[in-house]
């Protein structure tokens, strides 16, 4: 997240000036969804960094950019699976439009790019298969996106437009729309064509998906900030053009309004989320679970926040949110109860509230609770075997 913030701010400054960079910086650092996922140490930000790198590689003239793109696509696939098709599709479209005369000559480079991509992802998948078997491979290749990539053109919903509106400090959302209009006027240029696709295409596609989660937009958020920075630079240029000698007054007013919106967002939306320790607490409970359990034990989290538990416990981990169905790493509450009664599963992890509620809803099950920190609790299944 830090690298993304610095990178897009510097790019905005070098391309459009200091006022643009101020608005770009504000739009990304005061984006509450972006900052929340950054503070919780989430992989969405690592994946977003790879997306940002792919953008800068595409606009560069670096000699080995196609090899690097293949490597970045491989890493992105390992981070967020089907998300790789977002920059990959843009790359293909970009090459067809802006490099169409060089496509024949570049075929060896494209093949090398593909080979590096397959090799980067393939090596890890092979080791995953050795450790986790066919079930792991099937899940990762075909189910790990959990239906996010399933697009239905008759299923348009406003959720992602609303997510964008609130994540961009509300008032900056209109600056984003203005920026898109300005970019459309310059679409013939390579840089603006890419900026438009990186900022708008994922937003449009997600609006037709079955899922509705605001963090799916994070890979586009650095580009939202760049569009806002560009819009700010164009508005300032227009104010200088029309007001000439007196331009300093409207320009200062424009900047002050931006500062006021940013200040309000910082104090109301950002300060409250800076002190989150949720993922840290999950890591602590997972480490304790590793000490308490055997290597073949299965752990079940009573929410969807399973990544930290998988990583730090080094145990097979399933997730059982209230509305889950048994599929991949998810297990339904009905199936979970059956396995607890048979003692096929003996360990639950979650917040104290989640554990207590589950025990309250299932009074025929008995648990020993082990508190690990301020929020996380481990529950050991102490249900008498006679219930089998």
mmCIF file with all atom_site columns, C-alpha atoms in Angstrom, residues 20-166:
data_model
loop_
_atom_site.group_PDB
_atom_site.id
_atom_site.type_symbol
_atom_site.label_atom_id
_atom_site.label_alt_id
_atom_site.label_comp_id
_atom_site.label_asym_id
_atom_site.label_entity_id
_atom_site.label_seq_id
_atom_site.pdbx_PDB_ins_code
_atom_site.Cartn_x
_atom_site.Cartn_y
_atom_site.Cartn_z
_atom_site.occupancy
_atom_site.B_iso_or_equiv
_atom_site.pdbx_formal_charge
_atom_site.auth_seq_id
_atom_site.auth_comp_id
_atom_site.auth_asym_id
_atom_site.auth_atom_id
_atom_site.pdbx_PDB_model_num
ATOM 1   C CA . UNK A 1 20  ? -2.723  17.042  -9.301  1.00 0.00 ? 20  UNK A CA 1
ATOM 2   C CA . UNK A 1 21  ? -0.382  15.116  -6.993  1.00 0.00 ? 21  UNK A CA 1
ATOM 3   C CA . UNK A 1 22  ? -2.080  16.602  -3.900  1.00 0.00 ? 22  UNK A CA 1
ATOM 4   C CA . UNK A 1 23  ? -5.486  15.426  -5.091  1.00 0.00 ? 23  UNK A CA 1
ATOM 5   C CA . UNK A 1 24  ? -4.090  12.029  -6.116  1.00 0.00 ? 24  UNK A CA 1
ATOM 6   C CA . UNK A 1 25  ? -2.464  11.618  -2.707  1.00 0.00 ? 25  UNK A CA 1
ATOM 7   C CA . UNK A 1 26  ? -5.648  12.619  -0.894  1.00 0.00 ? 26  UNK A CA 1
ATOM 8   C CA . UNK A 1 27  ? -7.853  10.352  -3.032  1.00 0.00 ? 27  UNK A CA 1
ATOM 9   C CA . UNK A 1 28  ? -5.771  7.246   -2.296  1.00 0.00 ? 28  UNK A CA 1
ATOM 10  C CA . UNK A 1 29  ? -4.696  7.827   1.330   1.00 0.00 ? 29  UNK A CA 1
ATOM 11  C CA . UNK A 1 30  ? -8.185  8.880   2.437   1.00 0.00 ? 30  UNK A CA 1
ATOM 12  C CA . UNK A 1 31  ? -9.969  6.061   0.624   1.00 0.00 ? 31  UNK A CA 1
ATOM 13  C CA . UNK A 1 32  ? -11.417 4.231   3.627   1.00 0.00 ? 32  UNK A CA 1
ATOM 14  C CA . UNK A 1 33  ? -11.689 0.843   1.875   1.00 0.00 ? 33  UNK A CA 1
ATOM 15  C CA . UNK A 1 34  ? -8.084  1.045   0.619   1.00 0.00 ? 34  UNK A CA 1
ATOM 16  C CA . UNK A 1 35  ? -6.764  2.074   4.047   1.00 0.00 ? 35  UNK A CA 1
ATOM 17  C CA . UNK A 1 36  ? -8.822  -0.512  5.931   1.00 0.00 ? 36  UNK A CA 1
ATOM 18  C CA . UNK A 1 37  ? -7.491  -3.354  3.801   1.00 0.00 ? 37  UNK A CA 1
ATOM 19  C CA . UNK A 1 38  ? -3.971  -1.899  4.083   1.00 0.00 ? 38  UNK A CA 1
ATOM 20  C CA . UNK A 1 39  ? -4.159  -1.773  7.882   1.00 0.00 ? 39  UNK A CA 1
ATOM 21  C CA . UNK A 1 40  ? -5.453  -5.328  8.088   1.00 0.00 ? 40  UNK A CA 1
ATOM 22  C CA . UNK A 1 41  ? -2.461  -6.648  6.104   1.00 0.00 ? 41  UNK A CA 1
ATOM 23  C CA . UNK A 1 42  ? -4.634  -8.046  3.349   1.00 0.00 ? 42  UNK A CA 1
ATOM 24  C CA . UNK A 1 43  ? -3.447  -9.697  0.127   1.00 0.00 ? 43  UNK A CA 1
ATOM 25  C CA . UNK A 1 44  ? -5.693  -7.374  -1.899  1.00 0.00 ? 44  UNK A CA 1
ATOM 26  C CA . UNK A 1 45  ? -2.977  -4.744  -1.602  1.00 0.00 ? 45  UNK A CA 1
ATOM 27  C CA . UNK A 1 46  ? -0.232  -7.073  -2.819  1.00 0.00 ? 46  UNK A CA 1
ATOM 28  C CA . UNK A 1 47  ? -2.415  -7.994  -5.798  1.00 0.00 ? 47  UNK A CA 1
ATOM 29  C CA . UNK A 1 48  ? -3.126  -4.297  -6.410  1.00 0.00 ? 48  UNK A CA 1
ATOM 30  C CA . UNK A 1 49  ? 0.600   -3.555  -6.442  1.00 0.00 ? 49  UNK A CA 1
ATOM 31  C CA . UNK A 1 50  ? 1.065   -6.139  -9.213  1.00 0.00 ? 50  UNK A CA 1
ATOM 32  C CA . UNK A 1 51  ? -1.774  -4.495  -11.174 1.00 0.00 ? 51  UNK A CA 1
ATOM 33  C CA . UNK A 1 52  ? -0.130  -1.071  -10.755 1.00 0.00 ? 52  UNK A CA 1
ATOM 34  C CA . UNK A 1 53  ? 3.225   -2.508  -11.883 1.00 0.00 ? 53  UNK A CA 1
ATOM 35  C CA . UNK A 1 54  ? 1.574   -3.956  -15.009 1.00 0.00 ? 54  UNK A CA 1
ATOM 36  C CA . UNK A 1 55  ? 0.210   -0.485  -15.875 1.00 0.00 ? 55  UNK A CA 1
ATOM 37  C CA . UNK A 1 56  ? 3.612   1.169   -15.548 1.00 0.00 ? 56  UNK A CA 1
ATOM 38  C CA . UNK A 1 57  ? 5.297   -1.626  -17.509 1.00 0.00 ? 57  UNK A CA 1
ATOM 39  C CA . UNK A 1 58  ? 2.810   -1.212  -20.364 1.00 0.00 ? 58  UNK A CA 1
ATOM 40  C CA . UNK A 1 59  ? 3.461   2.533   -20.709 1.00 0.00 ? 59  UNK A CA 1
ATOM 41  C CA . UNK A 1 60  ? 7.218   2.037   -20.413 1.00 0.00 ? 60  UNK A CA 1
ATOM 42  C CA . UNK A 1 61  ? 9.746   1.366   -23.159 1.00 0.00 ? 61  UNK A CA 1
ATOM 43  C CA . UNK A 1 62  ? 11.753  -1.036  -21.062 1.00 0.00 ? 62  UNK A CA 1
ATOM 44  C CA . UNK A 1 63  ? 13.498  -3.642  -23.165 1.00 0.00 ? 63  UNK A CA 1
ATOM 45  C CA . UNK A 1 64  ? 12.438  -6.633  -21.057 1.00 0.00 ? 64  UNK A CA 1
ATOM 46  C CA . UNK A 1 65  ? 8.949   -5.427  -20.170 1.00 0.00 ? 65  UNK A CA 1
ATOM 47  C CA . UNK A 1 66  ? 7.170   -8.471  -21.648 1.00 0.00 ? 66  UNK A CA 1
ATOM 48  C CA . UNK A 1 67  ? 9.272   -10.871 -19.583 1.00 0.00 ? 67  UNK A CA 1
ATOM 49  C CA . UNK A 1 68  ? 8.525   -8.807  -16.483 1.00 0.00 ? 68  UNK A CA 1
ATOM 50  C CA . UNK A 1 69  ? 4.830   -8.678  -17.376 1.00 0.00 ? 69  UNK A CA 1
ATOM 51  C CA . UNK A 1 70  ? 4.772   -12.486 -17.510 1.00 0.00 ? 70  UNK A CA 1
ATOM 52  C CA . UNK A 1 71  ? 6.387   -12.657 -14.066 1.00 0.00 ? 71  UNK A CA 1
ATOM 53  C CA . UNK A 1 72  ? 3.993   -10.045 -12.629 1.00 0.00 ? 72  UNK A CA 1
ATOM 54  C CA . UNK A 1 73  ? 0.974   -11.851 -14.116 1.00 0.00 ? 73  UNK A CA 1
ATOM 55  C CA . UNK A 1 74  ? 2.207   -15.085 -12.533 1.00 0.00 ? 74  UNK A CA 1
ATOM 56  C CA . UNK A 1 75  ? 2.536   -13.460 -9.121  1.00 0.00 ? 75  UNK A CA 1
ATOM 57  C CA . UNK A 1 76  ? -0.867  -11.820 -9.509  1.00 0.00 ? 76  UNK A CA 1
ATOM 58  C CA . UNK A 1 77  ? -2.442  -15.173 -10.332 1.00 0.00 ? 77  UNK A CA 1
ATOM 59  C CA . UNK A 1 78  ? -0.910  -16.678 -7.207  1.00 0.00 ? 78  UNK A CA 1
ATOM 60  C CA . UNK A 1 79  ? -2.264  -13.771 -5.150  1.00 0.00 ? 79  UNK A CA 1
ATOM 61  C CA . UNK A 1 80  ? -5.810  -13.461 -6.478  1.00 0.00 ? 80  UNK A CA 1
ATOM 62  C CA . UNK A 1 81  ? -6.301  -16.137 -9.156  1.00 0.00 ? 81  UNK A CA 1
ATOM 63  C CA . UNK A 1 82  ? -8.809  -14.904 -11.774 1.00 0.00 ? 82  UNK A CA 1
ATOM 64  C CA . UNK A 1 83  ? -7.988  -11.227 -11.087 1.00 0.00 ? 83  UNK A CA 1
ATOM 65  C CA . UNK A 1 84  ? -5.048  -11.749 -13.466 1.00 0.00 ? 84  UNK A CA 1
ATOM 66  C CA . UNK A 1 85  ? -7.503  -11.554 -16.378 1.00 0.00 ? 85  UNK A CA 1
ATOM 67  C CA . UNK A 1 86  ? -8.119  -7.879  -15.537 1.00 0.00 ? 86  UNK A CA 1
ATOM 68  C CA . UNK A 1 87  ? -4.653  -6.541  -16.554 1.00 0.00 ? 87  UNK A CA 1
ATOM 69  C CA . UNK A 1 88  ? -4.067  -9.452  -18.954 1.00 0.00 ? 88  UNK A CA 1
ATOM 70  C CA . UNK A 1 89  ? -7.147  -8.562  -21.033 1.00 0.00 ? 89  UNK A CA 1
ATOM 71  C CA . UNK A 1 90  ? -6.157  -4.896  -21.021 1.00 0.00 ? 90  UNK A CA 1
ATOM 72  C CA . UNK A 1 91  ? -2.668  -5.858  -22.201 1.00 0.00 ? 91  UNK A CA 1
ATOM 73  C CA . UNK A 1 92  ? -4.060  -7.893  -25.108 1.00 0.00 ? 92  UNK A CA 1
ATOM 74  C CA . UNK A 1 93  ? -6.402  -5.059  -26.115 1.00 0.00 ? 93  UNK A CA 1
ATOM 75  C CA . UNK A 1 94  ? -3.604  -2.521  -25.833 1.00 0.00 ? 94  UNK A CA 1
ATOM 76  C CA . UNK A 1 95  ? -1.290  -4.562  -28.054 1.00 0.00 ? 95  UNK A CA 1
ATOM 77  C CA . UNK A 1 96  ? -4.020  -5.074  -30.672 1.00 0.00 ? 96  UNK A CA 1
ATOM 78  C CA . UNK A 1 97  ? -4.737  -1.339  -30.906 1.00 0.00 ? 97  UNK A CA 1
ATOM 79  C CA . UNK A 1 98  ? -1.460  0.443   -30.228 1.00 0.00 ? 98  UNK A CA 1
ATOM 80  C CA . UNK A 1 99  ? 1.044   -2.212  -31.305 1.00 0.00 ? 99  UNK A CA 1
ATOM 81  C CA . UNK A 1 100 ? -0.875  -3.763  -34.189 1.00 0.00 ? 100 UNK A CA 1
ATOM 82  C CA . UNK A 1 101 ? 1.930   -3.082  -36.675 1.00 0.00 ? 101 UNK A CA 1
ATOM 83  C CA . UNK A 1 102 ? 4.453   -4.768  -34.403 1.00 0.00 ? 102 UNK A CA 1
ATOM 84  C CA . UNK A 1 103 ? 2.415   -7.823  -33.430 1.00 0.00 ? 103 UNK A CA 1
ATOM 85  C CA . UNK A 1 104 ? 4.158   -10.175 -35.872 1.00 0.00 ? 104 UNK A CA 1
ATOM 86  C CA . UNK A 1 105 ? 7.572   -8.977  -34.788 1.00 0.00 ? 105 UNK A CA 1
ATOM 87  C CA . UNK A 1 106 ? 6.620   -9.250  -31.120 1.00 0.00 ? 106 UNK A CA 1
ATOM 88  C CA . UNK A 1 107 ? 5.288   -12.824 -31.234 1.00 0.00 ? 107 UNK A CA 1
ATOM 89  C CA . UNK A 1 108 ? 8.509   -14.266 -29.671 1.00 0.00 ? 108 UNK A CA 1
ATOM 90  C CA . UNK A 1 109 ? 8.176   -11.709 -26.837 1.00 0.00 ? 109 UNK A CA 1
ATOM 91  C CA . UNK A 1 110 ? 4.538   -12.653 -26.264 1.00 0.00 ? 110 UNK A CA 1
ATOM 92  C CA . UNK A 1 111 ? 5.459   -16.343 -26.133 1.00 0.00 ? 111 UNK A CA 1
ATOM 93  C CA . UNK A 1 112 ? 8.208   -15.620 -23.593 1.00 0.00 ? 112 UNK A CA 1
ATOM 94  C CA . UNK A 1 113 ? 5.726   -13.602 -21.552 1.00 0.00 ? 113 UNK A CA 1
ATOM 95  C CA . UNK A 1 114 ? 3.281   -16.533 -21.570 1.00 0.00 ? 114 UNK A CA 1
ATOM 96  C CA . UNK A 1 115 ? 6.036   -19.018 -20.697 1.00 0.00 ? 115 UNK A CA 1
ATOM 97  C CA . UNK A 1 116 ? 7.213   -16.956 -17.696 1.00 0.00 ? 116 UNK A CA 1
ATOM 98  C CA . UNK A 1 117 ? 3.608   -16.590 -16.537 1.00 0.00 ? 117 UNK A CA 1
ATOM 99  C CA . UNK A 1 118 ? 2.949   -20.350 -16.714 1.00 0.00 ? 118 UNK A CA 1
ATOM 100 C CA . UNK A 1 119 ? 6.290   -21.204 -15.106 1.00 0.00 ? 119 UNK A CA 1
ATOM 101 C CA . UNK A 1 120 ? 5.846   -18.736 -12.228 1.00 0.00 ? 120 UNK A CA 1
ATOM 102 C CA . UNK A 1 121 ? 2.364   -19.967 -11.357 1.00 0.00 ? 121 UNK A CA 1
ATOM 103 C CA . UNK A 1 122 ? 2.974   -23.574 -12.374 1.00 0.00 ? 122 UNK A CA 1
ATOM 104 C CA . UNK A 1 123 ? 5.884   -24.293 -10.029 1.00 0.00 ? 123 UNK A CA 1
ATOM 105 C CA . UNK A 1 124 ? 3.822   -23.243 -6.999  1.00 0.00 ? 124 UNK A CA 1
ATOM 106 C CA . UNK A 1 125 ? 0.760   -25.181 -8.187  1.00 0.00 ? 125 UNK A CA 1
ATOM 107 C CA . UNK A 1 126 ? 2.866   -28.337 -8.555  1.00 0.00 ? 126 UNK A CA 1
ATOM 108 C CA . UNK A 1 127 ? 4.136   -28.019 -4.981  1.00 0.00 ? 127 UNK A CA 1
ATOM 109 C CA . UNK A 1 128 ? 0.590   -27.265 -3.837  1.00 0.00 ? 128 UNK A CA 1
ATOM 110 C CA . UNK A 1 129 ? -0.595  -30.434 -5.542  1.00 0.00 ? 129 UNK A CA 1
ATOM 111 C CA . UNK A 1 130 ? 2.165   -32.479 -3.867  1.00 0.00 ? 130 UNK A CA 1
ATOM 112 C CA . UNK A 1 131 ? 1.116   -31.202 -0.443  1.00 0.00 ? 131 UNK A CA 1
ATOM 113 C CA . UNK A 1 132 ? -2.658  -30.789 -0.872  1.00 0.00 ? 132 UNK A CA 1
ATOM 114 C CA . UNK A 1 133 ? -3.517  -33.266 -3.602  1.00 0.00 ? 133 UNK A CA 1
ATOM 115 C CA . UNK A 1 134 ? -6.082  -33.029 -6.375  1.00 0.00 ? 134 UNK A CA 1
ATOM 116 C CA . UNK A 1 135 ? -8.610  -31.275 -4.114  1.00 0.00 ? 135 UNK A CA 1
ATOM 117 C CA . UNK A 1 136 ? -6.240  -28.321 -3.705  1.00 0.00 ? 136 UNK A CA 1
ATOM 118 C CA . UNK A 1 137 ? -5.541  -28.083 -7.427  1.00 0.00 ? 137 UNK A CA 1
ATOM 119 C CA . UNK A 1 138 ? -9.221  -28.298 -8.380  1.00 0.00 ? 138 UNK A CA 1
ATOM 120 C CA . UNK A 1 139 ? -10.188 -25.643 -5.865  1.00 0.00 ? 139 UNK A CA 1
ATOM 121 C CA . UNK A 1 140 ? -7.407  -23.226 -6.792  1.00 0.00 ? 140 UNK A CA 1
ATOM 122 C CA . UNK A 1 141 ? -7.859  -23.553 -10.552 1.00 0.00 ? 141 UNK A CA 1
ATOM 123 C CA . UNK A 1 142 ? -11.659 -23.526 -10.737 1.00 0.00 ? 142 UNK A CA 1
ATOM 124 C CA . UNK A 1 143 ? -13.233 -22.339 -7.470  1.00 0.00 ? 143 UNK A CA 1
ATOM 125 C CA . UNK A 1 144 ? -10.876 -19.980 -5.650  1.00 0.00 ? 144 UNK A CA 1
ATOM 126 C CA . UNK A 1 145 ? -12.487 -16.819 -7.030  1.00 0.00 ? 145 UNK A CA 1
ATOM 127 C CA . UNK A 1 146 ? -15.703 -17.931 -5.271  1.00 0.00 ? 146 UNK A CA 1
ATOM 128 C CA . UNK A 1 147 ? -17.885 -16.905 -8.195  1.00 0.00 ? 147 UNK A CA 1
ATOM 129 C CA . UNK A 1 148 ? -16.591 -13.339 -8.553  1.00 0.00 ? 148 UNK A CA 1
ATOM 130 C CA . UNK A 1 149 ? -15.726 -13.856 -12.223 1.00 0.00 ? 149 UNK A CA 1
ATOM 131 C CA . UNK A 1 150 ? -19.236 -15.092 -13.053 1.00 0.00 ? 150 UNK A CA 1
ATOM 132 C CA . UNK A 1 151 ? -20.711 -12.239 -15.113 1.00 0.00 ? 151 UNK A CA 1
ATOM 133 C CA . UNK A 1 152 ? -24.433 -11.950 -15.886 1.00 0.00 ? 152 UNK A CA 1
ATOM 134 C CA . UNK A 1 153 ? -25.357 -9.094  -18.255 1.00 0.00 ? 153 UNK A CA 1
ATOM 135 C CA . UNK A 1 154 ? -28.909 -9.116  -16.859 1.00 0.00 ? 154 UNK A CA 1
ATOM 136 C CA . UNK A 1 155 ? -27.694 -8.733  -13.278 1.00 0.00 ? 155 UNK A CA 1
ATOM 137 C CA . UNK A 1 156 ? -26.597 -5.078  -13.137 1.00 0.00 ? 156 UNK A CA 1
ATOM 138 C CA . UNK A 1 157 ? -26.576 -3.587  -9.652  1.00 0.00 ? 157 UNK A CA 1
ATOM 139 C CA . UNK A 1 158 ? -25.616 -0.224  -8.197  1.00 0.00 ? 158 UNK A CA 1
ATOM 140 C CA . UNK A 1 159 ? -23.536 -1.621  -5.326  1.00 0.00 ? 159 UNK A CA 1
ATOM 141 C CA . UNK A 1 160 ? -20.124 -0.985  -6.869  1.00 0.00 ? 160 UNK A CA 1
ATOM 142 C CA . UNK A 1 161 ? -21.025 2.550   -7.937  1.00 0.00 ? 161 UNK A CA 1
ATOM 143 C CA . UNK A 1 162 ? -22.049 3.174   -4.326  1.00 0.00 ? 162 UNK A CA 1
ATOM 144 C CA . UNK A 1 163 ? -18.811 1.637   -3.054  1.00 0.00 ? 163 UNK A CA 1
ATOM 145 C CA . UNK A 1 164 ? -16.879 3.967   -5.366  1.00 0.00 ? 164 UNK A CA 1
ATOM 146 C CA . UNK A 1 165 ? -18.913 6.976   -4.239  1.00 0.00 ? 165 UNK A CA 1
ATOM 147 C CA . UNK A 1 166 ? -18.262 6.423   -0.536  1.00 0.00 ? 166 UNK A CA 1
#
